[in-house]
PDB file of C-alpha atoms in Angstrom:
ATOM      1  CA  ASP D  23      11.686   1.275  15.961  1.00  0.00           C
ATOM      2  CA  ALA D  24      12.625   3.099  12.917  1.00  0.00           C
ATOM      3  CA  GLY D  25      10.069   2.082  10.561  1.00  0.00           C
ATOM      4  CA  VAL D  26      11.012   0.432   6.666  1.00  0.00           C
ATOM      5  CA  ILE D  27      14.006   2.651   5.644  1.00  0.00           C
ATOM      6  CA  GLN D  28      14.065   3.761   1.834  1.00  0.00           C
ATOM      7  CA  SER D  29      16.571   5.226  -0.112  1.00  0.00           C
ATOM      8  CA  PRO D  30      17.207   7.161  -2.368  1.00  0.00           C
ATOM      9  CA  ARG D  31      14.126   8.789  -1.846  1.00  0.00           C
ATOM     10  CA  HIS D  32      14.346  10.754  -4.561  1.00  0.00           C
ATOM     11  CA  GLU D  33      16.378   9.229  -7.641  1.00  0.00           C
ATOM     12  CA  VAL D  34      16.805  11.821 -11.068  1.00  0.00           C
ATOM     13  CA  THR D  35      18.965   9.011 -14.008  1.00  0.00           C
ATOM     14  CA  GLU D  36      18.712   9.371 -17.959  1.00  0.00           C
ATOM     15  CA  MET D  37      17.547   7.135 -19.609  1.00  0.00           C
ATOM     16  CA  GLY D  38      19.340   4.079 -20.245  1.00  0.00           C
ATOM     17  CA  GLN D  39      21.137   3.843 -16.701  1.00  0.00           C
ATOM     18  CA  GLU D  40      20.888   1.170 -14.337  1.00  0.00           C
ATOM     19  CA  VAL D  41      18.714   2.711 -11.093  1.00  0.00           C
ATOM     20  CA  THR D  42      19.146   0.654  -7.698  1.00  0.00           C
ATOM     21  CA  LEU D  43      16.445   1.306  -5.209  1.00  0.00           C
ATOM     22  CA  ARG D  44      17.107  -0.094  -1.489  1.00  0.00           C
ATOM     23  CA  CYS D  45      14.959  -1.489   1.455  1.00  0.00           C
ATOM     24  CA  LYS D  46      15.469  -1.904   4.827  1.00  0.00           C
ATOM     25  CA  PRO D  47      12.432  -3.211   6.492  1.00  0.00           C
ATOM     26  CA  ILE D  48      11.555  -3.614   9.922  1.00  0.00           C
ATOM     27  CA  SER D  49      13.387  -5.701  12.135  1.00  0.00           C
ATOM     28  CA  GLY D  50      11.643  -9.040  12.995  1.00  0.00           C
ATOM     29  CA  HIS D  51       9.530  -8.321  10.078  1.00  0.00           C
ATOM     30  CA  ASP D  52       9.851 -11.821   7.381  1.00  0.00           C
ATOM     31  CA  TYR D  53       8.247 -10.285   4.403  1.00  0.00           C
ATOM     32  CA  LEU D  54       9.039  -7.101   2.116  1.00  0.00           C
ATOM     33  CA  PHE D  55       6.989  -6.132  -0.690  1.00  0.00           C
ATOM     34  CA  TRP D  56       8.040  -3.815  -3.089  1.00  0.00           C
ATOM     35  CA  TYR D  57       5.245  -1.201  -5.305  1.00  0.00           C
ATOM     36  CA  ARG D  58       5.107   0.941  -7.864  1.00  0.00           C
ATOM     37  CA  GLN D  59       2.404   3.852  -8.339  1.00  0.00           C
ATOM     38  CA  THR D  60       1.563   6.092 -10.764  1.00  0.00           C
ATOM     39  CA  MET D  61      -0.996   8.386 -11.112  1.00  0.00           C
ATOM     40  CA  MET D  62      -2.230   5.897 -14.540  1.00  0.00           C
ATOM     41  CA  ARG D  63      -2.101   2.570 -13.015  1.00  0.00           C
ATOM     42  CA  GLY D  64      -2.302   3.420  -9.404  1.00  0.00           C
ATOM     43  CA  LEU D  65      -0.680   0.590  -6.429  1.00  0.00           C
ATOM     44  CA  GLU D  66       0.868  -1.983  -8.102  1.00  0.00           C
ATOM     45  CA  LEU D  67       2.377  -4.866  -6.330  1.00  0.00           C
ATOM     46  CA  LEU D  68       5.407  -5.439  -8.346  1.00  0.00           C
ATOM     47  CA  ILE D  69       7.102  -8.616  -6.210  1.00  0.00           C
ATOM     48  CA  TYR D  70       7.295 -10.093  -2.666  1.00  0.00           C
ATOM     49  CA  PHE D  71       9.450 -12.253  -0.431  1.00  0.00           C
ATOM     50  CA  ASN D  72       8.865 -14.159   2.209  1.00  0.00           C
ATOM     51  CA  ASN D  73      12.134 -15.129   4.603  1.00  0.00           C
ATOM     52  CA  ASN D  74      14.573 -13.629   2.190  1.00  0.00           C
ATOM     53  CA  VAL D  75      13.001 -15.922  -0.770  1.00  0.00           C
ATOM     54  CA  PRO D  76      10.959 -14.248  -3.825  1.00  0.00           C
ATOM     55  CA  ILE D  77       7.465 -15.646  -3.727  1.00  0.00           C
ATOM     56  CA  ASP D  78       5.729 -14.118  -6.498  1.00  0.00           C
ATOM     57  CA  ASP D  79       6.935 -11.835  -9.129  1.00  0.00           C
ATOM     58  CA  SER D  80       4.188 -12.041 -10.930  1.00  0.00           C
ATOM     59  CA  GLY D  81       3.517  -8.488 -10.501  1.00  0.00           C
ATOM     60  CA  MET D  82       7.170  -7.459 -12.146  1.00  0.00           C
ATOM     61  CA  PRO D  83       6.813  -5.635 -15.448  1.00  0.00           C
ATOM     62  CA  GLU D  84       9.590  -7.121 -17.497  1.00  0.00           C
ATOM     63  CA  ASP D  85      12.952  -8.430 -17.514  1.00  0.00           C
ATOM     64  CA  ARG D  86      14.926  -4.939 -17.048  1.00  0.00           C
ATOM     65  CA  PHE D  87      13.194  -5.234 -13.580  1.00  0.00           C
ATOM     66  CA  SER D  88      15.086  -7.071 -11.003  1.00  0.00           C
ATOM     67  CA  ALA D  89      15.114  -7.256  -7.115  1.00  0.00           C
ATOM     68  CA  LYS D  90      17.161  -9.104  -4.183  1.00  0.00           C
ATOM     69  CA  MET D  91      17.068  -9.321  -1.005  1.00  0.00           C
ATOM     70  CA  PRO D  92      20.668 -11.181   0.642  1.00  0.00           C
ATOM     71  CA  ASN D  93      19.806 -10.956   3.626  1.00  0.00           C
ATOM     72  CA  ALA D  94      16.294 -10.197   6.720  1.00  0.00           C
ATOM     73  CA  SER D  95      17.447  -6.654   7.034  1.00  0.00           C
ATOM     74  CA  PHE D  96      18.030  -5.708   3.509  1.00  0.00           C
ATOM     75  CA  SER D  97      16.629  -6.243   0.195  1.00  0.00           C
ATOM     76  CA  THR D  98      17.076  -3.992  -3.470  1.00  0.00           C
ATOM     77  CA  LEU D  99      14.767  -3.656  -6.540  1.00  0.00           C
ATOM     78  CA  LYS D 100      17.029  -2.607  -9.618  1.00  0.00           C
ATOM     79  CA  ILE D 101      16.143  -1.073 -13.333  1.00  0.00           C
ATOM     80  CA  GLN D 102      18.758  -1.781 -15.723  1.00  0.00           C
ATOM     81  CA  PRO D 103      18.495   0.061 -18.415  1.00  0.00           C
ATOM     82  CA  SER D 104      15.595   2.287 -17.037  1.00  0.00           C
ATOM     83  CA  GLU D 105      13.054   3.995 -19.380  1.00  0.00           C
ATOM     84  CA  PRO D 106      11.574   7.326 -19.365  1.00  0.00           C
ATOM     85  CA  ARG D 107       7.879   4.924 -18.626  1.00  0.00           C
ATOM     86  CA  ASP D 108       9.704   3.663 -14.995  1.00  0.00           C
ATOM     87  CA  SER D 109       9.323   7.213 -13.774  1.00  0.00           C
ATOM     88  CA  ALA D 110       7.040   6.318 -10.587  1.00  0.00           C
ATOM     89  CA  VAL D 111       7.165   6.169  -6.415  1.00  0.00           C
ATOM     90  CA  TYR D 112       8.502   2.870  -5.393  1.00  0.00           C
ATOM     91  CA  PHE D 113       7.458   1.802  -1.970  1.00  0.00           C
ATOM     92  CA  CYS D 114       8.988  -0.897   0.185  1.00  0.00           C
ATOM     93  CA  ALA D 115       6.423  -2.629   2.972  1.00  0.00           C
ATOM     94  CA  SER D 116       7.305  -5.211   5.908  1.00  0.00           C
ATOM     95  CA  SER D 117       4.899  -7.455   7.324  1.00  0.00           C
ATOM     96  CA  SER D 118       4.807  -9.817  10.249  1.00  0.00           C
ATOM     97  CA  ARG D 119       4.054 -13.598  10.242  1.00  0.00           C
ATOM     98  CA  ASP D 120       1.706 -12.582  13.010  1.00  0.00           C
ATOM     99  CA  ARG D 121      -1.569 -13.880  10.224  1.00  0.00           C
ATOM    100  CA  SER D 122      -3.575 -12.407  12.750  1.00  0.00           C
ATOM    101  CA  SER D 123      -3.088  -8.817  11.614  1.00  0.00           C
ATOM    102  CA  TYR D 124      -1.436  -9.355   8.149  1.00  0.00           C
ATOM    103  CA  GLU D 125      -1.176  -5.222   8.352  1.00  0.00           C
ATOM    104  CA  GLN D 126       2.124  -3.812   6.427  1.00  0.00           C
ATOM    105  CA  TYR D 127       3.993  -0.790   7.294  1.00  0.00           C
ATOM    106  CA  PHE D 128       5.132   1.224   4.476  1.00  0.00           C
ATOM    107  CA  GLY D 129       8.667   3.297   3.873  1.00  0.00           C
ATOM    108  CA  PRO D 130       8.011   6.931   2.380  1.00  0.00           C
ATOM    109  CA  GLY D 131       8.722   5.741  -1.018  1.00  0.00           C
ATOM    110  CA  THR D 132      11.498   6.462  -3.962  1.00  0.00           C
ATOM    111  CA  ARG D 133      10.726   9.395  -6.475  1.00  0.00           C
ATOM    112  CA  LEU D 134      12.076   7.366  -9.507  1.00  0.00           C
ATOM    113  CA  THR D 135      12.370  10.349 -12.970  1.00  0.00           C
ATOM    114  CA  VAL D 136      13.924   8.867 -15.768  1.00  0.00           C
ATOM    115  CA  THR D 137      14.747  11.319 -18.552  1.00  0.00           C
TER     116      THR D 137
ATOM    117  CA  ALA B  24     -10.060 -14.647  -5.044  1.00  0.00           C
ATOM    118  CA  GLN B  25     -10.212 -11.449  -2.927  1.00  0.00           C
ATOM    119  CA  SER B  26     -10.709  -7.738  -4.538  1.00  0.00           C
ATOM    120  CA  VAL B  27     -12.514  -4.735  -3.475  1.00  0.00           C
ATOM    121  CA  THR B  28     -13.693  -1.871  -5.209  1.00  0.00           C
ATOM    122  CA  GLN B  29     -13.647   1.266  -4.278  1.00  0.00           C
ATOM    123  CA  LEU B  30     -16.780   3.904  -5.342  1.00  0.00           C
ATOM    124  CA  GLY B  31     -15.609   6.733  -6.045  1.00  0.00           C
ATOM    125  CA  SER B  32     -12.212   8.101  -7.184  1.00  0.00           C
ATOM    126  CA  HIS B  33     -12.995  11.668  -5.551  1.00  0.00           C
ATOM    127  CA  VAL B  34     -15.108  12.598  -2.962  1.00  0.00           C
ATOM    128  CA  SER B  35     -15.553  16.244  -2.036  1.00  0.00           C
ATOM    129  CA  VAL B  36     -17.128  17.430   1.405  1.00  0.00           C
ATOM    130  CA  SER B  37     -16.997  20.780   3.659  1.00  0.00           C
ATOM    131  CA  GLU B  38     -15.286  21.087   6.737  1.00  0.00           C
ATOM    132  CA  GLY B  39     -17.289  19.323   9.484  1.00  0.00           C
ATOM    133  CA  ALA B  40     -19.188  17.956   7.681  1.00  0.00           C
ATOM    134  CA  LEU B  41     -19.237  13.704   7.672  1.00  0.00           C
ATOM    135  CA  VAL B  42     -16.997  11.837   4.805  1.00  0.00           C
ATOM    136  CA  LEU B  43     -17.926   8.044   4.210  1.00  0.00           C
ATOM    137  CA  LEU B  44     -15.475   6.465   1.670  1.00  0.00           C
ATOM    138  CA  ARG B  45     -17.086   3.505   0.695  1.00  0.00           C
ATOM    139  CA  CYS B  46     -15.201   0.111   0.221  1.00  0.00           C
ATOM    140  CA  ASN B  47     -16.687  -3.321  -1.057  1.00  0.00           C
ATOM    141  CA  TYR B  48     -14.865  -6.672  -1.213  1.00  0.00           C
ATOM    142  CA  SER B  49     -14.800 -10.380  -2.355  1.00  0.00           C
ATOM    143  CA  SER B  50     -13.065 -12.805  -0.458  1.00  0.00           C
ATOM    144  CA  SER B  51     -13.076 -16.980  -0.685  1.00  0.00           C
ATOM    145  CA  VAL B  52     -11.789 -16.831   2.804  1.00  0.00           C
ATOM    146  CA  PRO B  53     -12.383 -14.564   6.259  1.00  0.00           C
ATOM    147  CA  PRO B  54     -10.870 -11.466   5.507  1.00  0.00           C
ATOM    148  CA  TYR B  55      -9.252  -9.145   7.165  1.00  0.00           C
ATOM    149  CA  LEU B  56      -9.671  -5.659   6.360  1.00  0.00           C
ATOM    150  CA  PHE B  57      -7.788  -2.859   6.049  1.00  0.00           C
ATOM    151  CA  TRP B  58      -7.717   1.243   5.232  1.00  0.00           C
ATOM    152  CA  TYR B  59      -4.713   3.115   4.921  1.00  0.00           C
ATOM    153  CA  VAL B  60      -4.474   7.081   4.009  1.00  0.00           C
ATOM    154  CA  GLN B  61      -1.871   8.822   1.776  1.00  0.00           C
ATOM    155  CA  TYR B  62      -1.081  12.052   2.092  1.00  0.00           C
ATOM    156  CA  PRO B  63       0.813  13.686  -0.300  1.00  0.00           C
ATOM    157  CA  ASN B  64       4.380  12.759  -1.021  1.00  0.00           C
ATOM    158  CA  GLN B  65       4.696  10.440   1.852  1.00  0.00           C
ATOM    159  CA  GLY B  66       3.944   6.277   1.947  1.00  0.00           C
ATOM    160  CA  LEU B  67       0.888   4.491   2.818  1.00  0.00           C
ATOM    161  CA  GLN B  68      -0.241   4.699   7.210  1.00  0.00           C
ATOM    162  CA  LEU B  69      -2.821   2.522   8.254  1.00  0.00           C
ATOM    163  CA  LEU B  70      -5.591   3.669   9.094  1.00  0.00           C
ATOM    164  CA  LEU B  71      -7.200   1.156  10.734  1.00  0.00           C
ATOM    165  CA  LYS B  72      -8.503  -2.454  10.667  1.00  0.00           C
ATOM    166  CA  TYR B  73     -10.740  -5.900  10.510  1.00  0.00           C
ATOM    167  CA  THR B  74      -9.935  -8.624  11.788  1.00  0.00           C
ATOM    168  CA  SER B  75     -13.161 -10.913  12.894  1.00  0.00           C
ATOM    169  CA  ALA B  76     -12.763  -9.729  16.481  1.00  0.00           C
ATOM    170  CA  ALA B  77     -15.060  -6.916  17.010  1.00  0.00           C
ATOM    171  CA  THR B  78     -17.778  -5.677  13.725  1.00  0.00           C
ATOM    172  CA  LEU B  79     -16.941  -1.315  14.741  1.00  0.00           C
ATOM    173  CA  VAL B  80     -13.320  -0.853  14.080  1.00  0.00           C
ATOM    174  CA  LYS B  81     -11.919   2.872  15.731  1.00  0.00           C
ATOM    175  CA  GLY B  82      -8.798   3.636  13.821  1.00  0.00           C
ATOM    176  CA  ILE B  83      -6.716   6.896  14.290  1.00  0.00           C
ATOM    177  CA  ASN B  84      -7.645  10.732  13.450  1.00  0.00           C
ATOM    178  CA  GLY B  85     -12.019   9.905  14.601  1.00  0.00           C
ATOM    179  CA  PHE B  86     -11.800   7.562  11.657  1.00  0.00           C
ATOM    180  CA  GLU B  87     -13.942   4.251  11.983  1.00  0.00           C
ATOM    181  CA  ALA B  88     -15.161   1.410   9.806  1.00  0.00           C
ATOM    182  CA  GLU B  89     -17.945  -1.166  10.035  1.00  0.00           C
ATOM    183  CA  PHE B  90     -17.618  -4.476   8.665  1.00  0.00           C
ATOM    184  CA  LYS B  91     -20.865  -5.382   7.422  1.00  0.00           C
ATOM    185  CA  LYS B  92     -20.538  -9.243   5.629  1.00  0.00           C
ATOM    186  CA  SER B  93     -24.149  -9.429   4.791  1.00  0.00           C
ATOM    187  CA  GLU B  94     -23.109  -6.492   2.326  1.00  0.00           C
ATOM    188  CA  THR B  95     -19.722  -7.403   1.553  1.00  0.00           C
ATOM    189  CA  SER B  96     -18.602  -3.753   2.689  1.00  0.00           C
ATOM    190  CA  PHE B  97     -16.215  -1.577   4.479  1.00  0.00           C
ATOM    191  CA  HIS B  98     -17.100   1.344   4.629  1.00  0.00           C
ATOM    192  CA  LEU B  99     -14.963   4.526   6.223  1.00  0.00           C
ATOM    193  CA  THR B 100     -16.651   6.870   8.209  1.00  0.00           C
ATOM    194  CA  LYS B 101     -15.867  10.898  10.112  1.00  0.00           C
ATOM    195  CA  PRO B 102     -18.763  12.423  12.125  1.00  0.00           C
ATOM    196  CA  SER B 103     -16.589  15.520  11.015  1.00  0.00           C
ATOM    197  CA  ALA B 104     -14.254  16.599   8.400  1.00  0.00           C
ATOM    198  CA  HIS B 105     -10.877  18.616   9.064  1.00  0.00           C
ATOM    199  CA  MET B 106      -8.921  20.183   6.521  1.00  0.00           C
ATOM    200  CA  SER B 107      -6.019  17.809   7.694  1.00  0.00           C
ATOM    201  CA  ASP B 108      -7.874  15.138   6.493  1.00  0.00           C
ATOM    202  CA  ALA B 109      -7.559  15.436   2.910  1.00  0.00           C
ATOM    203  CA  ALA B 110      -5.324  12.902   1.343  1.00  0.00           C
ATOM    204  CA  GLU B 111      -6.191   9.510  -0.803  1.00  0.00           C
ATOM    205  CA  TYR B 112      -7.807   6.787   1.025  1.00  0.00           C
ATOM    206  CA  PHE B 113      -7.239   2.576   0.017  1.00  0.00           C
ATOM    207  CA  CYS B 114      -8.732   0.142   1.447  1.00  0.00           C
ATOM    208  CA  ALA B 115      -7.560  -3.350   1.359  1.00  0.00           C
ATOM    209  CA  VAL B 116      -8.339  -7.308   2.277  1.00  0.00           C
ATOM    210  CA  ASN B 117      -6.311  -9.729   2.803  1.00  0.00           C
ATOM    211  CA  GLY B 118      -5.084 -12.141  -0.322  1.00  0.00           C
ATOM    212  CA  GLY B 119      -5.679 -15.263   1.033  1.00  0.00           C
ATOM    213  CA  ALA B 120      -3.453 -17.791   2.662  1.00  0.00           C
ATOM    214  CA  THR B 121      -0.011 -15.601   1.926  1.00  0.00           C
ATOM    215  CA  ASN B 122       0.728 -12.269   3.740  1.00  0.00           C
ATOM    216  CA  LYS B 123      -0.356 -10.155   0.332  1.00  0.00           C
ATOM    217  CA  LEU B 124      -2.791  -7.701   0.243  1.00  0.00           C
ATOM    218  CA  ILE B 125      -5.442  -6.806  -2.148  1.00  0.00           C
ATOM    219  CA  PHE B 126      -5.777  -2.838  -2.623  1.00  0.00           C
ATOM    220  CA  GLY B 127      -8.656  -1.000  -3.850  1.00  0.00           C
ATOM    221  CA  THR B 128      -7.699   1.777  -6.434  1.00  0.00           C
ATOM    222  CA  GLY B 129      -7.918   5.019  -4.138  1.00  0.00           C
ATOM    223  CA  THR B 130     -10.612   7.812  -3.220  1.00  0.00           C
ATOM    224  CA  LEU B 131      -8.668  10.850  -2.534  1.00  0.00           C
ATOM    225  CA  LEU B 132     -10.641  12.615  -0.620  1.00  0.00           C
ATOM    226  CA  ALA B 133     -10.973  17.086  -0.434  1.00  0.00           C
ATOM    227  CA  VAL B 134     -12.195  19.003   1.939  1.00  0.00           C
ATOM    228  CA  GLN B 135     -13.472  22.432   1.134  1.00  0.00           C
ATOM    229  CA  PRO B 136     -13.318  25.217   4.104  1.00  0.00           C
TER     230      PRO B 136
END
């Protein structure tokens, strides 16, 4: 299996621009998670989906952030407009409904820099 | 509610010395516990997991952890540190009835030659 795939790996953009991060979960996994990691705040859960439906978006920082999962193999996290404080590494992770484990598999992350 | 506390945001050991990274948890349901490792510029990788079977869990790269219910602990150990073990380590507990994981704040392990 290819694991969780994220693109792009690096994104540099100017303040005010729209940013779209992409994620392909592991085939057969029905949970998908978006995290943000910064030095100041550590690892934060932004939102997660089950069977393509958003379950908990309480970690989304503000309305500038939105996430979608149009099908079982693709999700996007969009920031519009972007701000310098959005600079972080964004991770996508997926897991299976198999409750015997709960383990999540992480992608390599997208390092976002907003100037 | 579920939570984890990692004692020590930075730990430094000498190469060949014992590694001990501490994790205490709080859970209102039988816990599933995890240790993840993050190498520089990489995603988190599962080291080991406790899923209510054996209390001593062995993971990759010579790491192991012991589940102690009486102490609500799940400390990570390795008998002999290697330079390649330098990384950040995260403890996590399942978030109740969902597949959500609650992560600790991480412990950065430095290995001195």
